[in-house]
PDB file of C-alpha atoms in Angstrom:
ATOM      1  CA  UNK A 347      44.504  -4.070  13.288  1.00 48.00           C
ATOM      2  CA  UNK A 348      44.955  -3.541   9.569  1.00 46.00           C
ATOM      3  CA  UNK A 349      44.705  -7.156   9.370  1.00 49.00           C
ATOM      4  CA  UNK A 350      41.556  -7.479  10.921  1.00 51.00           C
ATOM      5  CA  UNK A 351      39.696  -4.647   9.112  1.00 49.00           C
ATOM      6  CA  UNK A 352      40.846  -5.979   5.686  1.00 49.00           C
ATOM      7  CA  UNK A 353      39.450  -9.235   6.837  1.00 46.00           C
ATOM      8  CA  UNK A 354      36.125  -7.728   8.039  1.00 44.00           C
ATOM      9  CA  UNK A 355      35.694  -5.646   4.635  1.00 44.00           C
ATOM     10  CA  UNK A 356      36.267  -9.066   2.882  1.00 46.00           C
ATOM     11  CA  UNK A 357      33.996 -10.720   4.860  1.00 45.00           C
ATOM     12  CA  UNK A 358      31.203  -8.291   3.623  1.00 49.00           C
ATOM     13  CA  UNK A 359      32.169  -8.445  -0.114  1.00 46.00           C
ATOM     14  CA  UNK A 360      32.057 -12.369   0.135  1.00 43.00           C
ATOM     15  CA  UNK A 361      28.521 -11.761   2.198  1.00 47.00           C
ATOM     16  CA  UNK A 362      26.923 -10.014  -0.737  1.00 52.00           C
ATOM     17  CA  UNK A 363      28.446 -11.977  -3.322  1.00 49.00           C
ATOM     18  CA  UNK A 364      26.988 -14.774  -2.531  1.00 48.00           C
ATOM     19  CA  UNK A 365      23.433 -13.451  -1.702  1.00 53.00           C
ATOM     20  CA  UNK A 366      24.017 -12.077  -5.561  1.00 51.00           C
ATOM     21  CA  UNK A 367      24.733 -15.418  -6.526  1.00 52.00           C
ATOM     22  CA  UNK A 368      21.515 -16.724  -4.786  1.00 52.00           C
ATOM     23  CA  UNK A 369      19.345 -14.009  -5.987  1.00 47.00           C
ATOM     24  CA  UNK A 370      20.447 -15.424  -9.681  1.00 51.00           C
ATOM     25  CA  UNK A 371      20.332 -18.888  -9.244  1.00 52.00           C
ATOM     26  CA  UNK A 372      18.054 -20.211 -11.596  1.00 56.00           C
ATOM     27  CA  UNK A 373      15.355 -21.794  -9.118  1.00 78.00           C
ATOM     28  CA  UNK A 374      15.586 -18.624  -6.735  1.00 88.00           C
ATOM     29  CA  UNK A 375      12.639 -17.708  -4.849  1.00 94.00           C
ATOM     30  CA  UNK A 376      12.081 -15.733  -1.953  1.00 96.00           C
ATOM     31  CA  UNK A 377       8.471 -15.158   0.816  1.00 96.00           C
ATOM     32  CA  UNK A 378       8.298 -12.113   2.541  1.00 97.00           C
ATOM     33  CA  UNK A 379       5.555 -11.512   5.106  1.00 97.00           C
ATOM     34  CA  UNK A 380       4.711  -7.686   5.817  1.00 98.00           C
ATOM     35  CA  UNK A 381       2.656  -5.795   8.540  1.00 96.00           C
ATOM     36  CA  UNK A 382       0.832  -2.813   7.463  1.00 95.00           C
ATOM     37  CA  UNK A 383      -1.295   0.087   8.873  1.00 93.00           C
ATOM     38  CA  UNK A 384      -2.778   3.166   8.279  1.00 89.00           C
ATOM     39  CA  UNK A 385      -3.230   5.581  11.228  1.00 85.00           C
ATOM     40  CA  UNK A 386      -6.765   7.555  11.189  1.00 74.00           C
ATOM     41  CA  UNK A 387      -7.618  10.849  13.048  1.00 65.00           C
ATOM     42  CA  UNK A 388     -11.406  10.199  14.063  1.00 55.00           C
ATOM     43  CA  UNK A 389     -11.315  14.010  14.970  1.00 55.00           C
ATOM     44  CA  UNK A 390     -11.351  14.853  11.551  1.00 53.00           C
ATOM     45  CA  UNK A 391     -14.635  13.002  10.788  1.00 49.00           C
ATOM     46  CA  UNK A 392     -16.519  14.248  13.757  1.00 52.00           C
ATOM     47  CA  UNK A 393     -14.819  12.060  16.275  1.00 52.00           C
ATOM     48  CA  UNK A 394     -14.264  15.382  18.483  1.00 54.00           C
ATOM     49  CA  UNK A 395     -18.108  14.798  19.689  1.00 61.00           C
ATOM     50  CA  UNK A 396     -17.428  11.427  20.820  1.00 62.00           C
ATOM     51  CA  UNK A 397     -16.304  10.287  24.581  1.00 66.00           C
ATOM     52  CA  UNK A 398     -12.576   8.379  24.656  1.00 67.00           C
ATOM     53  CA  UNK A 399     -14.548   5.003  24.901  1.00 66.00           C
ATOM     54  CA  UNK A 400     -16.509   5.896  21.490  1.00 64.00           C
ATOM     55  CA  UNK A 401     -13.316   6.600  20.381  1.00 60.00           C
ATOM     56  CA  UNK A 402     -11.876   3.413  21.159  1.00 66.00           C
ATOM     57  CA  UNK A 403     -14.921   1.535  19.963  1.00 65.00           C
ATOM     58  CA  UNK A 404     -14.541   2.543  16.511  1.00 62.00           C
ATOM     59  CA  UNK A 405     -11.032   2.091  16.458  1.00 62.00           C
ATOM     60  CA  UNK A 406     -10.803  -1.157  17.385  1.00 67.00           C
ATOM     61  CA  UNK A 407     -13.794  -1.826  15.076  1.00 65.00           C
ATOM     62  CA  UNK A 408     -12.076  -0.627  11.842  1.00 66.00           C
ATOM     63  CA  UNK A 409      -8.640  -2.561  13.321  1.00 69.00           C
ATOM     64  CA  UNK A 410      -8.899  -5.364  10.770  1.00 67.00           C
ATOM     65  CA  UNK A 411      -9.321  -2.865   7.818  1.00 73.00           C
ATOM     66  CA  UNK A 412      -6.507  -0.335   9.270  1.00 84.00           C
ATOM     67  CA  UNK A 413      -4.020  -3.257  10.142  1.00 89.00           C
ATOM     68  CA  UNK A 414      -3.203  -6.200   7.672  1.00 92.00           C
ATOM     69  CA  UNK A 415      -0.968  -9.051   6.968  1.00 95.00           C
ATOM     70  CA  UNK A 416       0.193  -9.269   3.757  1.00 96.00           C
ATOM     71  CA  UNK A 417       2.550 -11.692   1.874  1.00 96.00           C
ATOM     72  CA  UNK A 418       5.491 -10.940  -1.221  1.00 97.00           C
ATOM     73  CA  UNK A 419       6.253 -14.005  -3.320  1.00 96.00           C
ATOM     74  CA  UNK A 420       8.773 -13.237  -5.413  1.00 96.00           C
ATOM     75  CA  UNK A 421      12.069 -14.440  -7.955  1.00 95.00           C
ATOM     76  CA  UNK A 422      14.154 -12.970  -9.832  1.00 92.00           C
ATOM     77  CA  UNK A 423      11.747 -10.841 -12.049  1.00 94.00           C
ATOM     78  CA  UNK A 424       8.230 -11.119 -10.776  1.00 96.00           C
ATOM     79  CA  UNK A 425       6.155 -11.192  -7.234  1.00 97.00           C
ATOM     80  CA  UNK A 426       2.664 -11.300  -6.594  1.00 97.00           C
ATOM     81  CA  UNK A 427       1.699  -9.510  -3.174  1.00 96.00           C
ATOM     82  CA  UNK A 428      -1.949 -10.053  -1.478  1.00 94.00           C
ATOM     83  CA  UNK A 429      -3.399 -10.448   1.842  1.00 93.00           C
ATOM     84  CA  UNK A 430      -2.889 -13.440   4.143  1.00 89.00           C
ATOM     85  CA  UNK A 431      -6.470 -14.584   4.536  1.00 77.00           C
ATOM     86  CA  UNK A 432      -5.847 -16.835   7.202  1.00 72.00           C
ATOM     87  CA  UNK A 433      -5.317 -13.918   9.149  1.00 57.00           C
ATOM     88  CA  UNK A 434      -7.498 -11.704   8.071  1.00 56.00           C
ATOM     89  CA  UNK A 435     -10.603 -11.357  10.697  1.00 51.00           C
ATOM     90  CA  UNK A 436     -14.167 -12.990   9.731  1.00 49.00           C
ATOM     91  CA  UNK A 437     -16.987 -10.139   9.100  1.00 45.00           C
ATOM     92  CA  UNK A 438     -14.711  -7.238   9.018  1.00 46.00           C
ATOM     93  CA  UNK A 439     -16.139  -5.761   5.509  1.00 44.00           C
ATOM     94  CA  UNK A 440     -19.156  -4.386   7.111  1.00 43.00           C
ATOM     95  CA  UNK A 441     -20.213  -0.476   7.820  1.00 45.00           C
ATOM     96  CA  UNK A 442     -17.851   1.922   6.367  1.00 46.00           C
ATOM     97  CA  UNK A 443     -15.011  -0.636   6.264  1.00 47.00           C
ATOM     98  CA  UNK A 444     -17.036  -2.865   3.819  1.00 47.00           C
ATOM     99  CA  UNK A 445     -17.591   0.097   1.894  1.00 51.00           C
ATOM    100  CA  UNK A 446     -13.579   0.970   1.717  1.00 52.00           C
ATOM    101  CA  UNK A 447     -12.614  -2.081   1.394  1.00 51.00           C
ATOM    102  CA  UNK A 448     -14.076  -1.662  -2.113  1.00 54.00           C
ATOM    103  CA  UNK A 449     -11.064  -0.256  -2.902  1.00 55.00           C
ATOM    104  CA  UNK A 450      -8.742  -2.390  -1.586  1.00 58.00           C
ATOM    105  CA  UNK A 451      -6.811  -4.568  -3.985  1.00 73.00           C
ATOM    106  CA  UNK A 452      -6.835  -8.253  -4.751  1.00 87.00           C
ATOM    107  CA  UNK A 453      -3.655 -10.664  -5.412  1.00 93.00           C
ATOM    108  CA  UNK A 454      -0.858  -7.441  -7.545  1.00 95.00           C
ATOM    109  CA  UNK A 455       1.159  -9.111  -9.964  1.00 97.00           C
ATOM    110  CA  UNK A 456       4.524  -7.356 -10.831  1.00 97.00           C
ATOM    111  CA  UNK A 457       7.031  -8.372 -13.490  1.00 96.00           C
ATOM    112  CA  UNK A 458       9.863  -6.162 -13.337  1.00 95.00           C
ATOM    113  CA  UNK A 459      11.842  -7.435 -16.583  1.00 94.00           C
ATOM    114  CA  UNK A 460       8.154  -6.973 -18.545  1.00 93.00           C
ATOM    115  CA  UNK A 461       7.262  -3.673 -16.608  1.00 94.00           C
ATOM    116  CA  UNK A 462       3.871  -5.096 -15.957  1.00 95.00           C
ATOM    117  CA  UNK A 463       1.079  -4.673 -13.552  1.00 95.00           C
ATOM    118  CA  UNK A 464      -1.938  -7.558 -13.233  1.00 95.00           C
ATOM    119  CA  UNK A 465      -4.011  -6.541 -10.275  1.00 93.00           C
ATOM    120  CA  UNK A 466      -7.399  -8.582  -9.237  1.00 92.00           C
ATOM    121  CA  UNK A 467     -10.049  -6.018  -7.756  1.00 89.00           C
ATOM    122  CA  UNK A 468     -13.849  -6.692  -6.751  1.00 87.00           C
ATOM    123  CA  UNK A 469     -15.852  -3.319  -6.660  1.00 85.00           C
ATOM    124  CA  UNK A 470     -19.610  -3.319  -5.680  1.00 81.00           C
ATOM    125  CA  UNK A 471     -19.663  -7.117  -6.428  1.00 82.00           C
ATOM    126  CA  UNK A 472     -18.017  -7.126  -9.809  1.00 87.00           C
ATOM    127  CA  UNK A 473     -14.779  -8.259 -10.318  1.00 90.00           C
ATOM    128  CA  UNK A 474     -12.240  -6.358 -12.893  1.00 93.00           C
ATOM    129  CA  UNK A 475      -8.225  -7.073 -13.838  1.00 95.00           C
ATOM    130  CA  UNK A 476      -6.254  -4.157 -13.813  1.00 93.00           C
ATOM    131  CA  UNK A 477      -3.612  -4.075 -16.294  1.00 94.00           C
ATOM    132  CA  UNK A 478      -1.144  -1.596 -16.852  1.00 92.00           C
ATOM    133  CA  UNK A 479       2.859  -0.656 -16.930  1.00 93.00           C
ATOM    134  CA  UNK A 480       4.955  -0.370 -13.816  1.00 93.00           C
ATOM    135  CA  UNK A 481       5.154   2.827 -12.563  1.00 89.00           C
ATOM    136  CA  UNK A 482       8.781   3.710 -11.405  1.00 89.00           C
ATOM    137  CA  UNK A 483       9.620   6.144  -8.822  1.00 94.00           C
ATOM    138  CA  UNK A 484      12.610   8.197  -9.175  1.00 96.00           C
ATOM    139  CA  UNK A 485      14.255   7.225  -6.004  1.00 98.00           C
ATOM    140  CA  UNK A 486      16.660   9.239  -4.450  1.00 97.00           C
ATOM    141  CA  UNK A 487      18.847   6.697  -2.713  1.00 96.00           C
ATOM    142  CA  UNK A 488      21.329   7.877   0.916  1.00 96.00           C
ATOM    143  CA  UNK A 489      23.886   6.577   3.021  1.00 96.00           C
ATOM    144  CA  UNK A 490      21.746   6.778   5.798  1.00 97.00           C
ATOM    145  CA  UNK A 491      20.913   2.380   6.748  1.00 97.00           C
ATOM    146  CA  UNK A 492      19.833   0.876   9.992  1.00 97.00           C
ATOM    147  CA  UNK A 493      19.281  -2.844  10.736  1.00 97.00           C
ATOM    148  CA  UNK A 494      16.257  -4.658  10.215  1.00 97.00           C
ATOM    149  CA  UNK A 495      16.369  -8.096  11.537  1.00 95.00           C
ATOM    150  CA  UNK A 496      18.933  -9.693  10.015  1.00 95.00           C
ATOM    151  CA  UNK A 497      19.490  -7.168   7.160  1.00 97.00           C
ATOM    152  CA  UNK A 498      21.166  -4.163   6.845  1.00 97.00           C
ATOM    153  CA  UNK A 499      18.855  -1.434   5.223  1.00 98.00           C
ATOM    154  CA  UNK A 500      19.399   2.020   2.826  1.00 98.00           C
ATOM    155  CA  UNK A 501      17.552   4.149   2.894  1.00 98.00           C
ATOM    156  CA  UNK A 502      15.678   5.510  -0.322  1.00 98.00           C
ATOM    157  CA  UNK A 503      13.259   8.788  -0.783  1.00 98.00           C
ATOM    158  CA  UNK A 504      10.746   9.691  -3.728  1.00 97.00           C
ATOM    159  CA  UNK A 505       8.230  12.142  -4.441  1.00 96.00           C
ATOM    160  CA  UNK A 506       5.022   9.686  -5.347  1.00 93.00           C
ATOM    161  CA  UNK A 507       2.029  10.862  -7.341  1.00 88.00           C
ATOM    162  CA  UNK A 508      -1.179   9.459  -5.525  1.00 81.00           C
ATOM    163  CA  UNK A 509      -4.334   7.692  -7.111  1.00 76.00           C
ATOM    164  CA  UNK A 510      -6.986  10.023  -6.785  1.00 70.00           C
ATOM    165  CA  UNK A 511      -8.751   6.691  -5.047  1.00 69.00           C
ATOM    166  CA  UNK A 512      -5.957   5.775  -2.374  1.00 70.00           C
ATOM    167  CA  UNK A 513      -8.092   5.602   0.656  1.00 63.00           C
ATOM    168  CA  UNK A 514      -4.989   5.581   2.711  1.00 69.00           C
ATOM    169  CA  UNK A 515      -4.013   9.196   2.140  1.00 62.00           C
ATOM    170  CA  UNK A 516      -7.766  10.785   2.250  1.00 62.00           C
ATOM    171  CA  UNK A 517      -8.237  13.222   4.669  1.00 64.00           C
ATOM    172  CA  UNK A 518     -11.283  15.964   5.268  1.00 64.00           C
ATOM    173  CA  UNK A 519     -11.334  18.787   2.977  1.00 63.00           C
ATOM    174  CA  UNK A 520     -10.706  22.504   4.690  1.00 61.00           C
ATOM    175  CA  UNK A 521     -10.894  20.293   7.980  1.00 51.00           C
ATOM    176  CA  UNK A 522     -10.017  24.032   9.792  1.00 51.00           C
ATOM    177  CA  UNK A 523     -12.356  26.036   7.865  1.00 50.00           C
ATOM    178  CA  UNK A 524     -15.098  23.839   9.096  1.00 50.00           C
ATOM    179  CA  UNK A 525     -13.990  23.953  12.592  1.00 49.00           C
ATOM    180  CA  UNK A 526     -14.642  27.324  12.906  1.00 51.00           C
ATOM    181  CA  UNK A 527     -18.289  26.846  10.927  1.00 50.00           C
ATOM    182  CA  UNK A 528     -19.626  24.118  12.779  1.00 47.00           C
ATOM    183  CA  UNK A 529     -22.178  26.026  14.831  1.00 47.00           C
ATOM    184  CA  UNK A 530     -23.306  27.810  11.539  1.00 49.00           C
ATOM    185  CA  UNK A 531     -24.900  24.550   9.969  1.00 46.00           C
ATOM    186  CA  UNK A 532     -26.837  24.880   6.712  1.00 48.00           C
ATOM    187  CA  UNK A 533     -29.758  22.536   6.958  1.00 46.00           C
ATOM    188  CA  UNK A 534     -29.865  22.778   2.775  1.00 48.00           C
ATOM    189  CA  UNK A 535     -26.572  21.578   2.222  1.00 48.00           C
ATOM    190  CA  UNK A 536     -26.947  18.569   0.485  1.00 47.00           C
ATOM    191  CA  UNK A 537     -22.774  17.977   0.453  1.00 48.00           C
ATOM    192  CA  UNK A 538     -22.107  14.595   0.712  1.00 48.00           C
ATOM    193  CA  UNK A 539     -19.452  12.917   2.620  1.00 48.00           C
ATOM    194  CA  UNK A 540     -17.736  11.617  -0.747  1.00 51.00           C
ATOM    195  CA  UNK A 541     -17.337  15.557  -1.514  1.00 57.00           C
ATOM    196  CA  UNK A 542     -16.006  16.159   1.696  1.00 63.00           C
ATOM    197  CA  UNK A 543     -12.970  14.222   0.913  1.00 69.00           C
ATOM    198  CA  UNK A 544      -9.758  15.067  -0.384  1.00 73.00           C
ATOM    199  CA  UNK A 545      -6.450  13.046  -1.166  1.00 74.00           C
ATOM    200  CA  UNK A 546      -3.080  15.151  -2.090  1.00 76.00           C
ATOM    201  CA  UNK A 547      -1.560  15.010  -5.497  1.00 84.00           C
ATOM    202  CA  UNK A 548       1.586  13.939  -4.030  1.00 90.00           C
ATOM    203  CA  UNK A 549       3.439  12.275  -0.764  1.00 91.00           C
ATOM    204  CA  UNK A 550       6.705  11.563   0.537  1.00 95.00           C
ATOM    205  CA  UNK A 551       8.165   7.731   0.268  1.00 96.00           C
ATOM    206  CA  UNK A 552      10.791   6.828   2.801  1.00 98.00           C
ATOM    207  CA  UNK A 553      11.869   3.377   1.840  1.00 98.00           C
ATOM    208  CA  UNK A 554      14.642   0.957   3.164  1.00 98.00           C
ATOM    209  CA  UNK A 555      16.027  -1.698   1.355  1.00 98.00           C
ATOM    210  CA  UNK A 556      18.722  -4.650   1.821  1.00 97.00           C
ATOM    211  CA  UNK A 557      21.535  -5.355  -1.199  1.00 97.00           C
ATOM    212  CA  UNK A 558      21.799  -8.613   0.886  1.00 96.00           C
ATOM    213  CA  UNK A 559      18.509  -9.563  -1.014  1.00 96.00           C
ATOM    214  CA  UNK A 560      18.967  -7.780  -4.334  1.00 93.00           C
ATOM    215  CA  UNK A 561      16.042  -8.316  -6.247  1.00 95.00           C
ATOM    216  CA  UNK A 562      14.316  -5.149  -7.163  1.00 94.00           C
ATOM    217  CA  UNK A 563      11.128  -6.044  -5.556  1.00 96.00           C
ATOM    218  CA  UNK A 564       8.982  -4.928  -2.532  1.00 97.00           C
ATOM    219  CA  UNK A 565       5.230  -4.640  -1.236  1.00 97.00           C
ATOM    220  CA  UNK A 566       2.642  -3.381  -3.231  1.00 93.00           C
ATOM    221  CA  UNK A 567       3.797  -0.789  -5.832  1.00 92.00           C
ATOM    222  CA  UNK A 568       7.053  -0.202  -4.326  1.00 96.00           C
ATOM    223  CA  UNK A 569       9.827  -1.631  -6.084  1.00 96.00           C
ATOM    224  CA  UNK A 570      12.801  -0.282  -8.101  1.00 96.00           C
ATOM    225  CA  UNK A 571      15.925  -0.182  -5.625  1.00 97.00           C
ATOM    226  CA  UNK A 572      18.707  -2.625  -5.752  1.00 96.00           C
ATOM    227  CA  UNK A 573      17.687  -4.599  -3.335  1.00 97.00           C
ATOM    228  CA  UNK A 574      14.323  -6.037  -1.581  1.00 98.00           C
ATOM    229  CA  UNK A 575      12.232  -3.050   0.418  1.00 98.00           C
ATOM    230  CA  UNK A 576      11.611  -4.264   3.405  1.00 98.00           C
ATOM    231  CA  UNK A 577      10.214  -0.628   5.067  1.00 98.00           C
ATOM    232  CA  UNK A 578       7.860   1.609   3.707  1.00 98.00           C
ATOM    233  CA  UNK A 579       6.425   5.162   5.180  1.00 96.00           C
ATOM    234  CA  UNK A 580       4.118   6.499   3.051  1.00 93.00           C
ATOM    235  CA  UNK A 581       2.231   9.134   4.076  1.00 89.00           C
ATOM    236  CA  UNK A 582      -0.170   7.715   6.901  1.00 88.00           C
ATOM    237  CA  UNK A 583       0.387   3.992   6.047  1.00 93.00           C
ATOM    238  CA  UNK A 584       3.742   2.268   7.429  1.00 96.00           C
ATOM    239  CA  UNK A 585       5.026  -1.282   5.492  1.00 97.00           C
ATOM    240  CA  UNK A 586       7.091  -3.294   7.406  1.00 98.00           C
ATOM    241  CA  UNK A 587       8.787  -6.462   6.885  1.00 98.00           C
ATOM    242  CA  UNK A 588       8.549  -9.372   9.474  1.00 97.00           C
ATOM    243  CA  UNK A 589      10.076 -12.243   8.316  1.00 97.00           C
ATOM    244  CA  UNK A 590      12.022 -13.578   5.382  1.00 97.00           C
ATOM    245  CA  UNK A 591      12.034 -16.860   4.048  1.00 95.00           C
ATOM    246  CA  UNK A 592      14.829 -17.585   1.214  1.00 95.00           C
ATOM    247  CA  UNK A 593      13.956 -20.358  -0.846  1.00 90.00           C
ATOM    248  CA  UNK A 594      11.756 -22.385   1.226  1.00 86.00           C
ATOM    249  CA  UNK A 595      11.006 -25.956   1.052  1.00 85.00           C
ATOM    250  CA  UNK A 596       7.585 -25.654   0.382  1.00 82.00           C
ATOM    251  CA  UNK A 597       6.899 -23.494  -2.780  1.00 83.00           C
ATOM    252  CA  UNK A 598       4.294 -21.225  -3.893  1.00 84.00           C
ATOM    253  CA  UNK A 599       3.839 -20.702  -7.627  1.00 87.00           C
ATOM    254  CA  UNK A 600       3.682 -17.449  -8.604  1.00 93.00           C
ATOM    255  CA  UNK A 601       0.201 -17.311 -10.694  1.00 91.00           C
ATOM    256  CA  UNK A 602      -0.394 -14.491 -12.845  1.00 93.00           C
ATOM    257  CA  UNK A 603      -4.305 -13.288 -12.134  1.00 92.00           C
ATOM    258  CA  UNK A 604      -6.806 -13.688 -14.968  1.00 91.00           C
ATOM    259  CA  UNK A 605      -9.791 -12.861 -13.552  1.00 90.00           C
ATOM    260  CA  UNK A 606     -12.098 -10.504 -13.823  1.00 92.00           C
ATOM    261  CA  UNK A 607     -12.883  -8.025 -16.825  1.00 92.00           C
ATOM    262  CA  UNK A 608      -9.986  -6.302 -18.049  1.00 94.00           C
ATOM    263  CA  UNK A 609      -9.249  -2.918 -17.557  1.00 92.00           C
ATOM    264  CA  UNK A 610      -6.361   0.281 -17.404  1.00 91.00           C
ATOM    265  CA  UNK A 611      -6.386   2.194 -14.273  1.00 88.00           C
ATOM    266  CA  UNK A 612      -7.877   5.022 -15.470  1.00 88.00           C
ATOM    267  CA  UNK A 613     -10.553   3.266 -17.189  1.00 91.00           C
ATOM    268  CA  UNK A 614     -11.665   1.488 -13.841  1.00 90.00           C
ATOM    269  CA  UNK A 615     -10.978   4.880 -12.014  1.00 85.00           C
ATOM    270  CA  UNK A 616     -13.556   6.323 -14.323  1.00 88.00           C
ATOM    271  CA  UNK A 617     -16.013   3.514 -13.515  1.00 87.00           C
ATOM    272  CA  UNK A 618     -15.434   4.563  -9.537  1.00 83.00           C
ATOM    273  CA  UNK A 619     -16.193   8.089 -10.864  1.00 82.00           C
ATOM    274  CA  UNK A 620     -19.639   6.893 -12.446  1.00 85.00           C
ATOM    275  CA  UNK A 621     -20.376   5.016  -9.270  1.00 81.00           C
ATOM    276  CA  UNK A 622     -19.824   7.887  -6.475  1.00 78.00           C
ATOM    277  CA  UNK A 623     -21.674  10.333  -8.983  1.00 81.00           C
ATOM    278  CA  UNK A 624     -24.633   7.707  -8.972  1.00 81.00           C
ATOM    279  CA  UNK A 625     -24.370   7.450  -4.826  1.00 77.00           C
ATOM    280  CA  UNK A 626     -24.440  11.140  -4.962  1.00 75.00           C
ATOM    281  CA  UNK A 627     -26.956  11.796  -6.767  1.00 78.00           C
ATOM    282  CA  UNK A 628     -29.336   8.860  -5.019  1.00 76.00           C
ATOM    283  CA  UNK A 629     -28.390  10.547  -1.324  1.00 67.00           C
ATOM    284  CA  UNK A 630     -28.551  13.785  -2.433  1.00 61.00           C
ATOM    285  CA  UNK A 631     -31.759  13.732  -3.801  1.00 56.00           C
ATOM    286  CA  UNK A 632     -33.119  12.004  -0.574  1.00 56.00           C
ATOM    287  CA  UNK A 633     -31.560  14.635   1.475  1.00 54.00           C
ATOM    288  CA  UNK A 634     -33.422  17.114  -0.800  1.00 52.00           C
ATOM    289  CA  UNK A 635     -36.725  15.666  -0.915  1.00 51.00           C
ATOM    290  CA  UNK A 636     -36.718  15.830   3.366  1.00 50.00           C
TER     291      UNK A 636
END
């Protein structure tokens, strides 16, 4: 018996040894494909007032914005992380999902040895390059694992400060408050819907990683833990890993993006600012003029 467990435990060492070895071979290079969504209460946005089938409707409507493929190129010190178009659904930017989707993300570039951040975004037809540092999370790693596919996860936990522009956490502001004021409607009110949003200053990240795979990448703007992510639960939006492809035979170069006008993050949050103040002044002075 003492045999056998010795034999197991050096079975494991030689496992991760040699997906070390791998992971620093000079030609390493790794695909991950990840599934994500982004659960939405429709109650919260006046879907109370709408029969199950409405319900349903819209739902399956905003699907393609809510749900996405996505796909992590990576080596040994840089990924680039963007949507699989060949999945992703033909005129699905219209309505409010066209209008969202102006803040979703183009192609993220991440070099983890440089700690920096290239990321392509189009916003009301214009097309910037954000450019900034990596922003680390101070992880708070567990014993806790579980199995994903063929990997053996840890899990990981950190406190994340939110962009003030993360669709995926917004939610409506004093959402109870309003409940009980809905039958005492103020026809003056010229509140928009952008100023009936809020996002929190901070959420929760569980994340689960593999040593098998230990390059300190992930999806998006997770990364940081010895050893790919391969889950994410952040807030309302779950990552998940798929499938894994080590080294395969066809490649994909891993371009750094150049397009678009470059900017910081806050400077292009400030140019959302200037936009949402122009919408609200432009639908707030039609509201006012009725």
């Amino acid at each position: 018996m003492i045999f056998r467990s010795e034999l197991k435990f050096l079975s494991i060492v030689v496992l991760f040894l040699s997906f070390f070895e791998l992971s620093h071979a000079q030609d390493f290079q790794g695909k991950a494909i990840y599934q994500t969504k982004t659960t939405m209460d429709l109650g919260d946005w006046g879907g109370r007032e709408m029969s199950e089938q409405q319900r349903k409707q819209i739902m399956e409507r905003m699907k393609s914005f809510l749900e996405k493929t996505f796909i992590l190129n990576f080596n040994k010190t840089e990924s680039i992380y963007k949507e699989d178009e060949k999945l992703a659904a033909p005129g699905s930017g219209g309505g409010w999902g066209g209008f969202a989707s102006s803040f979703t993300g183009g192609p993220q570039y991440k070099n983890v040895k440089n700690q920096e951040l290239l990321q392509e975004q189009e916003f009301f037809g214009k097309r910037f390059l954000i450019k900034d540092e990596l922003k680390k999370l101070d992880w708070k790693m567990t014993s806790e694992t579980k199995q994903i596919g063929q990997y053996m996860c840890f899990k990981a936990i950190a406190i994340k400060e939110v962009d003030e522009f993360d669709w995926r956490s917004m939610r409506r502001r004093n959402t109870d408050e309003q409940k009980k004021n809905e039958k005492e409607v103020d026809t003056t009110n010229t509140k928009t819907v952008v100023e009936d949003i809020e996002i929190p200053k901070t959420i929760e990240i569980v994340a689960w990683y593999t040593p098998q795979i230990p390059v300190n990448q992930g999806p998006g703007e997770y990364w940081g833990l010895p050893g790919l992510i391969l889950e994410v639960n952040a807030d309302k939006t779950t990552i998940l890993c798929t499938k894994i492809v080590l080294n395969p035979a066809e490649r994909e170069d891993i371009i750094v993006p150049s397009k678009g006008q470059e900017i910081t993050q806050e400077e292009y949050n400030k140019t959302i600012k200037q936009k949402m103040e122009e919408m609200r002044e432009m639908y707030g002075g039609r509201n006012r003029g009725r």
